[in-house]
Backbone as a ProteinNet text record, in pm:
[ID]
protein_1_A
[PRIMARY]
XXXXXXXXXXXXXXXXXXXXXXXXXXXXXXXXXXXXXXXXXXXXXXXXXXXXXXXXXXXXXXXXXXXXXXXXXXXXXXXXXXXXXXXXXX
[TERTIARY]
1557.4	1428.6	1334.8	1341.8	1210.3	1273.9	1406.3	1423.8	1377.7	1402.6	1334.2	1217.9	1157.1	1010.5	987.6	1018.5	965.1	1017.2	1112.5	1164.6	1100.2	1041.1	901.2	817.3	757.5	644.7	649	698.7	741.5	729.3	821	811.5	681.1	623.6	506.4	345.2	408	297.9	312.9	480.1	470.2	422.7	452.8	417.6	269.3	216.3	12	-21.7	59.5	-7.8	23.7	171.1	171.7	133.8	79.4	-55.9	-223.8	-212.2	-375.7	-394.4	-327.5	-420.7	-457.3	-373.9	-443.9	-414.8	-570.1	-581.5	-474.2	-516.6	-379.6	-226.8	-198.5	-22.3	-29.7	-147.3	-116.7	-137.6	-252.5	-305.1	-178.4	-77.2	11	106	166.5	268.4	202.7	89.4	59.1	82.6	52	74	235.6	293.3	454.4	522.7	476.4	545.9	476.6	427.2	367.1	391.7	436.2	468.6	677.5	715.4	845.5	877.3	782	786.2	796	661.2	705.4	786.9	865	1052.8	1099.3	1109.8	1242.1	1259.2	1083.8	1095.7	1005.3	965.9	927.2	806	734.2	605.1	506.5	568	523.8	571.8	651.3	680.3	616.2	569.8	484.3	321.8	324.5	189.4	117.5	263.8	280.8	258.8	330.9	370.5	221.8	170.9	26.3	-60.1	-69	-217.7	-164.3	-119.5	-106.2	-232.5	-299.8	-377.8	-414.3	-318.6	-269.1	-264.6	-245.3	-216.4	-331.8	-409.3	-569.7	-645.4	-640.2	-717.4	-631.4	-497.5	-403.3	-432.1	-403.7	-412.3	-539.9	-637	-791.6	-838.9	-767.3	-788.3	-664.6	-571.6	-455.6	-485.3	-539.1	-600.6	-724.1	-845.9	-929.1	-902.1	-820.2	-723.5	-702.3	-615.6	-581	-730.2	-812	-881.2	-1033.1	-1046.4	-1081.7	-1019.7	-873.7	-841.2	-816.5	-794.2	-835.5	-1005.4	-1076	-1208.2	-1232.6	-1103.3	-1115.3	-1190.8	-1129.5	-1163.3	-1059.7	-919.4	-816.8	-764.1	-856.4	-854.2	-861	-997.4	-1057.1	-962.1	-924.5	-832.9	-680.9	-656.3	-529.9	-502.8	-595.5	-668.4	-702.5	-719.1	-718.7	-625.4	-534.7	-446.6	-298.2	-281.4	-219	-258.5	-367.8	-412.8	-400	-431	-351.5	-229.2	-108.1	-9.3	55	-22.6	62	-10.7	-111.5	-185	-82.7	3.5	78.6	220.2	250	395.3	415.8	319.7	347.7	404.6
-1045.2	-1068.2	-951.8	-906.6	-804.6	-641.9	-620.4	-509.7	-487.8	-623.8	-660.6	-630.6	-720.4	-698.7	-550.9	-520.1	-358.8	-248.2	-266.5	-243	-253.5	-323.9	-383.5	-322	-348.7	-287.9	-133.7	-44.1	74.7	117.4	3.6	57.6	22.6	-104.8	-114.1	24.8	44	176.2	297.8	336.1	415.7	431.4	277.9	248.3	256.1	206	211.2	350.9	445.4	600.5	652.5	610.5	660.8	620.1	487.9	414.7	482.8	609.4	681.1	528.3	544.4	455.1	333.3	249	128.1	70.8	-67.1	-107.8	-211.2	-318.5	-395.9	-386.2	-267	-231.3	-193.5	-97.2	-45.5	-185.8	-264.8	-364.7	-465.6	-474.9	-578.3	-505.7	-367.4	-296.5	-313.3	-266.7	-262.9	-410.4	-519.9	-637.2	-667.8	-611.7	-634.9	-573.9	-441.7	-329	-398.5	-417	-495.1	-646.3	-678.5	-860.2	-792.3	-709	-699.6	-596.9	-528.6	-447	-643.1	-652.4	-783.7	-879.8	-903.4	-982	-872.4	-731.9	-608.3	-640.6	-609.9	-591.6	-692.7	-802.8	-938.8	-940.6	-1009.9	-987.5	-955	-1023.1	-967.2	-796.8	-729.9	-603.4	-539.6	-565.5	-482.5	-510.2	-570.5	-588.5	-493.7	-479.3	-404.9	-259.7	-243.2	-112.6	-29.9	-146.3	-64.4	-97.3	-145	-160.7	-121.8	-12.5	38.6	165	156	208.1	377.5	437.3	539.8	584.2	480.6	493.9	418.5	348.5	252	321	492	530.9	526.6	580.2	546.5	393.1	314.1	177.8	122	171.1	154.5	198	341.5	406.9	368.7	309.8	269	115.3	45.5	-87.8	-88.7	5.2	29.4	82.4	177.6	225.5	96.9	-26.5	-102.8	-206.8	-209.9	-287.5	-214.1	-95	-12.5	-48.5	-57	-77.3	-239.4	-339.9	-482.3	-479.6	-401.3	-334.9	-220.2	-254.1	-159.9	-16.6	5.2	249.9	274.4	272.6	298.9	427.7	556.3	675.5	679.2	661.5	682.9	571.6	454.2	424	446.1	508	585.3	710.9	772.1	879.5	811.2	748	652.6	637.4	544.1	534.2	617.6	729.3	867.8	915.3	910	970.8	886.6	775.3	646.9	683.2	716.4	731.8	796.8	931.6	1048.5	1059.1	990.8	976.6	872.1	734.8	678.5	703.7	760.3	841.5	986.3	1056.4	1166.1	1214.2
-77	-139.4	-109.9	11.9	50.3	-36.2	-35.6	-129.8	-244.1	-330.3	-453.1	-448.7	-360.3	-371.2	-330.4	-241.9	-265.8	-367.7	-431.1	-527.8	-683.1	-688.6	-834.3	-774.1	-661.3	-615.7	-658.5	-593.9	-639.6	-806.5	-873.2	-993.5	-1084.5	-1012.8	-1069.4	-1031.9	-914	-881.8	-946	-962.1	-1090	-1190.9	-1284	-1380.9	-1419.3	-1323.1	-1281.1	-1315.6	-1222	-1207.9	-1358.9	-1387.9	-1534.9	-1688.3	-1657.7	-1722.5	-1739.6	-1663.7	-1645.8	-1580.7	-1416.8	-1352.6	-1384.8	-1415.7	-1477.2	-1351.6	-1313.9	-1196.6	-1142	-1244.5	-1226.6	-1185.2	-1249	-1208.6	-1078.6	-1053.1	-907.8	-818.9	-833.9	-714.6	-729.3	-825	-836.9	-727.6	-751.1	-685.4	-558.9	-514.7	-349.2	-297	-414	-309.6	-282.6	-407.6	-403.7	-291	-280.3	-170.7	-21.5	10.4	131.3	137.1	66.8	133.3	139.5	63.4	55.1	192.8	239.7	402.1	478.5	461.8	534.4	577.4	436.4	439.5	526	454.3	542.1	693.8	756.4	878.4	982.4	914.6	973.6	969.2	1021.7	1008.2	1135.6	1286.5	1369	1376.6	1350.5	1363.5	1230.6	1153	1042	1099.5	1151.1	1218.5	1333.1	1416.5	1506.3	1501.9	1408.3	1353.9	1283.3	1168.9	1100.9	1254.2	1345.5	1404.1	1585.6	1552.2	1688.1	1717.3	1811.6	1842.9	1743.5	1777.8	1704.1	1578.6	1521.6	1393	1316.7	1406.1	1344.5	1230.5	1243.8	1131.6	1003.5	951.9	879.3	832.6	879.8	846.3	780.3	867	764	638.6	631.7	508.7	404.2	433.9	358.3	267.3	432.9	374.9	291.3	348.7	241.7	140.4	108.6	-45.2	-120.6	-80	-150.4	-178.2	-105.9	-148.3	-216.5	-251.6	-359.1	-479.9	-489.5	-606	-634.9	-561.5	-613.9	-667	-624.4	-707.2	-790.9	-891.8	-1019.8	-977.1	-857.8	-886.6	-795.5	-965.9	-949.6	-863.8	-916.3	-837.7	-719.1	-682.4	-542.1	-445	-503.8	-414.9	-405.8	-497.4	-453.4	-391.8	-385.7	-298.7	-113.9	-153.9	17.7	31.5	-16.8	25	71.3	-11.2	13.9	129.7	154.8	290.4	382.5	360.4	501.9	479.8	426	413.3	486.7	437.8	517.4	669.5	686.5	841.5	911.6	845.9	939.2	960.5	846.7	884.2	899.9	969.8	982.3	1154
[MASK]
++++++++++++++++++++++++++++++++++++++++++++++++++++++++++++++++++++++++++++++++++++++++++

């Protein structure tokens, strides 16, 4: 189940960016790709993982990314969120 789900997720964020950004596809894919991390790797360990001291700024700007775009400014929050991105896996 969590492959799947991150699997749509993915293609729905594609689909968003190659929509010129349409809000919906992306805010559908971010919720898909994040409940399907959740099945992969449980939920106490995805918890773990975004809110380790370290990595707190990543996670804020990732989480504020996604919730920019559940408030329609598709850009600016995908622009957050890229940058939480490459701030928690780098």
């Amino acid at each position: 189940i969590g492959v799947g789900l991150v699997g749509f997720g993915l293609f729905f964020l594609l689909f968003g960016v190659l929509l010129y950004f349409d809000s919906v596809l992306l805010a559908f894919g971010n919720l898909l790709f994040l409940s399907g991390l959740v099945f992969i790797i449980g939920f106490r360990r995805t918890f773990t993982f975004f809110f380790q001291r370290p990595k707190l700024k990543g996670t804020s700007f990732f989480f504020g990314g996604l919730v920019v775009v559940l408030m329609r400014w598709p850009i600016l929050g995908m622009l957050l969120e890229a940058y939480g991105f490459i701030s928690l896996f780098r």
